Short mmCIF file of C-alpha atoms in Angstrom, two decimals:
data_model
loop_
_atom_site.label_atom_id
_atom_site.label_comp_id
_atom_site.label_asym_id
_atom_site.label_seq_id
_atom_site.Cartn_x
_atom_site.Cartn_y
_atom_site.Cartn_z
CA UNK A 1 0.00 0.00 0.00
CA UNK A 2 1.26 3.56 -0.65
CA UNK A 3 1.42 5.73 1.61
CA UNK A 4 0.78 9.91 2.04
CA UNK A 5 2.26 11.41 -1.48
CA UNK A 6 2.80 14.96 -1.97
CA UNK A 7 4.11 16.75 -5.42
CA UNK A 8 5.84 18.28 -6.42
CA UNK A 9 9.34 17.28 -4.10
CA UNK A 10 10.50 20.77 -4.19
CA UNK A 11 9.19 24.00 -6.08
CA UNK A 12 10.80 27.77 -6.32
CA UNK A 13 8.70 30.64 -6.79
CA UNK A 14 9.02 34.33 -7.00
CA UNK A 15 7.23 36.69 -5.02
CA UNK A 16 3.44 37.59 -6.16
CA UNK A 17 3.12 34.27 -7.98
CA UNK A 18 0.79 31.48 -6.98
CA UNK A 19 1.44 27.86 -6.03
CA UNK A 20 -0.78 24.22 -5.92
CA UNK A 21 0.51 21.75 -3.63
CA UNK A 22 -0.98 18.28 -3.84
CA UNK A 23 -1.57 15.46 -1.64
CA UNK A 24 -2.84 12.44 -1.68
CA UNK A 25 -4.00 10.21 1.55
CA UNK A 26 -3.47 6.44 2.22
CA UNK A 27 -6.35 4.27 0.57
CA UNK A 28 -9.25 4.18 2.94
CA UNK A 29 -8.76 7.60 4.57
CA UNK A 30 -11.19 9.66 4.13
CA UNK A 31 -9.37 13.16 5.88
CA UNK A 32 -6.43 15.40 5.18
CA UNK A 33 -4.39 18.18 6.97
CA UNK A 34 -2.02 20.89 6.00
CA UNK A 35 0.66 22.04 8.09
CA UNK A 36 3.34 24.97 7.37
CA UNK A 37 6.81 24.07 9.02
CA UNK A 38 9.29 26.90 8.78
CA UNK A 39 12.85 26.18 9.21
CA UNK A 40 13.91 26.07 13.10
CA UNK A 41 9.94 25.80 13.79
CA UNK A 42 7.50 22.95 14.37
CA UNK A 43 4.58 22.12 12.18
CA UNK A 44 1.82 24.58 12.26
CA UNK A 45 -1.55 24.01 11.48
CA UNK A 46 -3.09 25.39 8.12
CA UNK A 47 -6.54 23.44 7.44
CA UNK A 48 -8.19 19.97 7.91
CA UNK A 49 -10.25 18.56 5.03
CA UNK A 50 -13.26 15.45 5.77
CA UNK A 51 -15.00 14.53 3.35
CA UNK A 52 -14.75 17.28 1.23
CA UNK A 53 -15.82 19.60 3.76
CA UNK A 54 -13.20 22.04 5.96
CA UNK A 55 -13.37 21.13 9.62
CA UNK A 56 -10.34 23.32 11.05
CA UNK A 57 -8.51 26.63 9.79
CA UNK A 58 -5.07 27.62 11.77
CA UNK A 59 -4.13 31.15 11.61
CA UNK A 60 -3.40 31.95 8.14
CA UNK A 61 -4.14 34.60 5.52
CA UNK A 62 -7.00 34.28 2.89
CA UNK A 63 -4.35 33.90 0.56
CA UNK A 64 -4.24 30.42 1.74
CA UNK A 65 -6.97 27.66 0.31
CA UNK A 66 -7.55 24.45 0.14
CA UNK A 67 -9.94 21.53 -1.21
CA UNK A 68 -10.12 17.97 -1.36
CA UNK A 69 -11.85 16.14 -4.10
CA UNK A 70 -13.90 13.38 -4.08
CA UNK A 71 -10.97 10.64 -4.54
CA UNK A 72 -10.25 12.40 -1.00
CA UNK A 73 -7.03 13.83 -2.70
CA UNK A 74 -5.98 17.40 -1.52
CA UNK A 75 -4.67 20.63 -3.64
CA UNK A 76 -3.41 23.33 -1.16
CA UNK A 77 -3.08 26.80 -2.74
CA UNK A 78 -1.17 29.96 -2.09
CA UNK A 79 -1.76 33.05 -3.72
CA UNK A 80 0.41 36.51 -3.79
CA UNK A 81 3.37 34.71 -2.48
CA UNK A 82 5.68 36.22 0.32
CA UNK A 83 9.25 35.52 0.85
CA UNK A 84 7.74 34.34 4.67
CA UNK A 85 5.53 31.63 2.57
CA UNK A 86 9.11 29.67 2.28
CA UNK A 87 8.82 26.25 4.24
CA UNK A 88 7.84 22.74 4.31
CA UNK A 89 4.63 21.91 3.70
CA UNK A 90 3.91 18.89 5.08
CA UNK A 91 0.00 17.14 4.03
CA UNK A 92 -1.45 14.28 7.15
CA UNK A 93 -3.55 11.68 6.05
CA UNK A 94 -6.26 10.71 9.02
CA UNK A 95 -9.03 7.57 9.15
CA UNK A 96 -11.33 10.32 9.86
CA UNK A 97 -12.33 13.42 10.67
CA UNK A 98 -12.05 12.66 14.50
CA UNK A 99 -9.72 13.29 16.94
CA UNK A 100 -7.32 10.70 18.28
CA UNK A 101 -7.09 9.16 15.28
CA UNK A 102 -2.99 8.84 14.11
CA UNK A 103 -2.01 10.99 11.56
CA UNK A 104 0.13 9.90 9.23
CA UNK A 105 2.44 12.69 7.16
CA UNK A 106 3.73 12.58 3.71
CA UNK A 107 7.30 13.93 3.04
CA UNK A 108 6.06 17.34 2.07
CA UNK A 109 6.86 19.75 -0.79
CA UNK A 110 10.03 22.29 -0.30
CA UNK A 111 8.59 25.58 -1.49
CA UNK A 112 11.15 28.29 -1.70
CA UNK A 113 10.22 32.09 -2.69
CA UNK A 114 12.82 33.77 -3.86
CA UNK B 1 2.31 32.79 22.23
CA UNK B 2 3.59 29.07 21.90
CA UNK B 3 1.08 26.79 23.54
CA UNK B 4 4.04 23.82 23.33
CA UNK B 5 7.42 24.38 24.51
CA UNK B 6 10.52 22.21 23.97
CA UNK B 7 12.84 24.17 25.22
CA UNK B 8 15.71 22.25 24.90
CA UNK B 9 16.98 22.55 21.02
CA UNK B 10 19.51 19.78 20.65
CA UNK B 11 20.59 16.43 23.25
CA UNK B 12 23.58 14.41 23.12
CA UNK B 13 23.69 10.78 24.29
CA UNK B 14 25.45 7.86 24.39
CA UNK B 15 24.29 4.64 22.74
CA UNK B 16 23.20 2.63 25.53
CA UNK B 17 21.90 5.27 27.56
CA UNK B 18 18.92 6.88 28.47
CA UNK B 19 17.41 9.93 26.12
CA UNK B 20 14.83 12.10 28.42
CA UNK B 21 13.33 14.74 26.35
CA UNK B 22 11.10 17.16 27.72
CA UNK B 23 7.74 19.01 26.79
CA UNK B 24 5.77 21.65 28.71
CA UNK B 25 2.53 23.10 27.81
CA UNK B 26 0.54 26.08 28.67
CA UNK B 27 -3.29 24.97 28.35
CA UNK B 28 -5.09 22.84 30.32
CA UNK B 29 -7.73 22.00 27.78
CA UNK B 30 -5.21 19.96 25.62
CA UNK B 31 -6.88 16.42 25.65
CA UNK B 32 -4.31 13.87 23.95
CA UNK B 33 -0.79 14.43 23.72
CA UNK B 34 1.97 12.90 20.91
CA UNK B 35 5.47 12.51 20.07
CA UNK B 36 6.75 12.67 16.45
CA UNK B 37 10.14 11.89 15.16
CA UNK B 38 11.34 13.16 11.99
CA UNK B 39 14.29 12.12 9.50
CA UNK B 40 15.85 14.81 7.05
CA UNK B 41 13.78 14.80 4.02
CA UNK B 42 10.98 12.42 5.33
CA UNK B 43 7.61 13.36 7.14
CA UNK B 44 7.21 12.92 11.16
CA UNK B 45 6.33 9.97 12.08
CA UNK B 46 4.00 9.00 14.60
CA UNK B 47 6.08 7.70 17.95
CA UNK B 48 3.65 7.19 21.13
CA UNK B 49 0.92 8.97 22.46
CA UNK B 50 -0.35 9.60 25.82
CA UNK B 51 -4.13 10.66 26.58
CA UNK B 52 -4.69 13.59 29.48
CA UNK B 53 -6.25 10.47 32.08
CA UNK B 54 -3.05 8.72 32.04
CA UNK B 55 0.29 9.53 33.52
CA UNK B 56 2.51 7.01 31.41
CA UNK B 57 2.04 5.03 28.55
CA UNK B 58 4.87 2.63 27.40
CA UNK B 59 5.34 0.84 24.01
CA UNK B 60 9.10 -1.22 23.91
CA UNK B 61 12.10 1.39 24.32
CA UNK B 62 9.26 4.88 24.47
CA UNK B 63 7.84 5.52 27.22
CA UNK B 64 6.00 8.78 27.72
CA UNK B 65 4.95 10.56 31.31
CA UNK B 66 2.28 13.13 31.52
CA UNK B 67 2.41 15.52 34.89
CA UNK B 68 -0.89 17.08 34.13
CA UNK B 69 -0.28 19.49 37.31
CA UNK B 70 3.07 20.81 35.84
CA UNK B 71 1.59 20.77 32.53
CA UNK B 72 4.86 19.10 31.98
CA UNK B 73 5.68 15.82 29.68
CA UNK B 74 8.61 13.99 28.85
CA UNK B 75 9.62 10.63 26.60
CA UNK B 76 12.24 8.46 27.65
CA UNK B 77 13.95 6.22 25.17
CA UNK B 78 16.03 3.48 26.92
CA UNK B 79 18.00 2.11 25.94
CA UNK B 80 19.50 5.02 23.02
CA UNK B 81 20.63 3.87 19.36
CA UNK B 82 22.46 5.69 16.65
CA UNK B 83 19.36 4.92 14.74
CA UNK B 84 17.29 7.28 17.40
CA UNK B 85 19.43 10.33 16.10
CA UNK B 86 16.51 12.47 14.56
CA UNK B 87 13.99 15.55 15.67
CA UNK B 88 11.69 14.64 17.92
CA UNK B 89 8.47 16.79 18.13
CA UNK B 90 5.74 17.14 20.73
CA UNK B 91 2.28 17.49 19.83
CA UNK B 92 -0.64 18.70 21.61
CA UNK B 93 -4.16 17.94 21.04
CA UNK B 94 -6.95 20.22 22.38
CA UNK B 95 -10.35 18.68 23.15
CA UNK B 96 -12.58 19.10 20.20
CA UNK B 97 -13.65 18.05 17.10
CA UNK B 98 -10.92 18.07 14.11
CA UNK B 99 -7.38 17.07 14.33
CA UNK B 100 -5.74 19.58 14.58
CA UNK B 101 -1.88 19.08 16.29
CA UNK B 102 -0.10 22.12 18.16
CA UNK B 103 3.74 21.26 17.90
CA UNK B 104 6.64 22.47 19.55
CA UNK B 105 9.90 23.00 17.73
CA UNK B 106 11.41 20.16 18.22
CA UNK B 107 14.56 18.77 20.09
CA UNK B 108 17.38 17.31 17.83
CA UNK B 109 18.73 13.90 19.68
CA UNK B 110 22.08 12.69 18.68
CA UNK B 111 23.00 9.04 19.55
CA UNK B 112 27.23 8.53 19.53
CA UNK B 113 28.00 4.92 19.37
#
C-alpha cells in the first residue's frame, strides 16, 4: 500500500506568484491536513479537510486555500506569495475526521520564494 | 504565544543510555498528547501517544509521562541507538472536534556509538 504522497518534491517561486501543492492520503482515509513548518519551527496548522468539507482553519491569511476532491485527494493553494511563505509543507492523512485518530504525514513539498 | 514548549533545542547521548526529552505546555484544555520523530527529508512519524487520564504510557524502548499538574511531559527512550538520532516533536491535542496538532519546535537527539 502507498502511503501519504505529496508533489511536487521541491518547487521555487518568486514573489506575487501562486502555487498548488498536492496530496494524496493512504487508501481508505477519508481526511487530510495541511501544516506549514518553517525552518527552526515545528509544524503549524493550516486546514483539515473530511469529506470534502473544511473542519479546522489555523491562523493563516485568505491567501491560503484548500480543497479535497472526491478521490479524497488534496490541492493546497497559495496566492500573492511572500518571501515568509518559504517552508515545508507537510500534508497528514487521518481515518477520519475525528480526533485521536494517528495521523500519518507525507514527506512534504520544499517551497522556496525567492 | 507558543502553547508547546521544547525548550531544549539539541541532546547528546550515548548509545546505551537513556534519552529524556522534555515538553511543557501552557493549556489545560489539551486532551491527547503525541510525540513525532522526523528524519531529514521524510515526514514525522507517529512515535507514542499519551491521553490527558493517564500519567505514562509505554510501548518497547518509548515511554512517555504526563504531569498534568506541571503541565509538563517527557519521553524516555532506553535504551539510546544511533538509529534514534533524529527531531523529535511534541504534539498537543486540544479537546474538540478536528485534528488539529499544536507542535513544539522540536529537540534534535544525537546518539554517539
Amino acid at each position: 500500500d502507498a502511503g501519504v504522497t505529496q508533489s511536487p518534491t521541491h518547487l521555487i517561486k518568486t514573489r506575487g506568484q501562486h502555487v498548488t501543492l498536492r496530496c494524496s492520503p493512504i487508501s481508505g482515509h477519508k481526511s487530510v491536513s495541511w501544516y506549514q513548518q518553517v525552518l527552526g519551527q515545528g509544524p503549524q496548522f493550516i486546514f483539515q479537510y473530511y469529506e470534502k468539507e473544511e473542519r479546522g482553519r489555523g491562523n493563516f491569511p485568505d491567501r491560503f486555500s484548500a480543497r479535497q476532491f472526491p478521490n479524497y485527494s488534496s490541492e493546497l493553494n497559495v496566492n500573492a506569495l511572500l518571501l515568509g511563505d518559504s517552508a515545508l509543507y507537510l500534508c497528514a492523512s487521518i481515518l477520519s475526521g475525528f480526533s485521536y485518530n494517528e495521523q500519518f504525514f507525507g514527506p512534504g513539498t520544499r517551497l522556496t520564494v525567492l | 504565544d507558543q502553547q508547546v514548549k521544547q525548550n531544549s533545542p539539541s541532546l547528546s547521548v550515548q548509545e546505551g543510555r537513556i534519552s529524556i526529552l522534555n515538553c511543557d505546555y501552557t493549556n489545560s484544555m489539551f486532551d491527547y498528547f503525541l510525540w513525532y520523530k522526523k528524519y531529514p527529508a521524510e515526514g514525522p512519524t507517529f512515535l507514542i501517544s499519551i491521553s490527558s487520564i493517564k500519567d505514562k504510557n509505554e510501548d518497547g524502548r518509548f515511554t512517555v509521562f504526563l504531569n498534568k499538574s506541571a503541565k509538563h511531559l517527557s519521553l524516555h527512550i532506553v535504551p539510546s541507538q544511533p538509529g534514534d538520532s533524529a527531531v523529535y516533536f511534541c504534539a498537543a491535542q486540544p479537546n474538540q472536534a478536528g485534528t488539529a496538532l499544536i507542535f513544539g519546535k522540536g529537540t534534535t537527539l544525537s546518539v554517539s556509538s
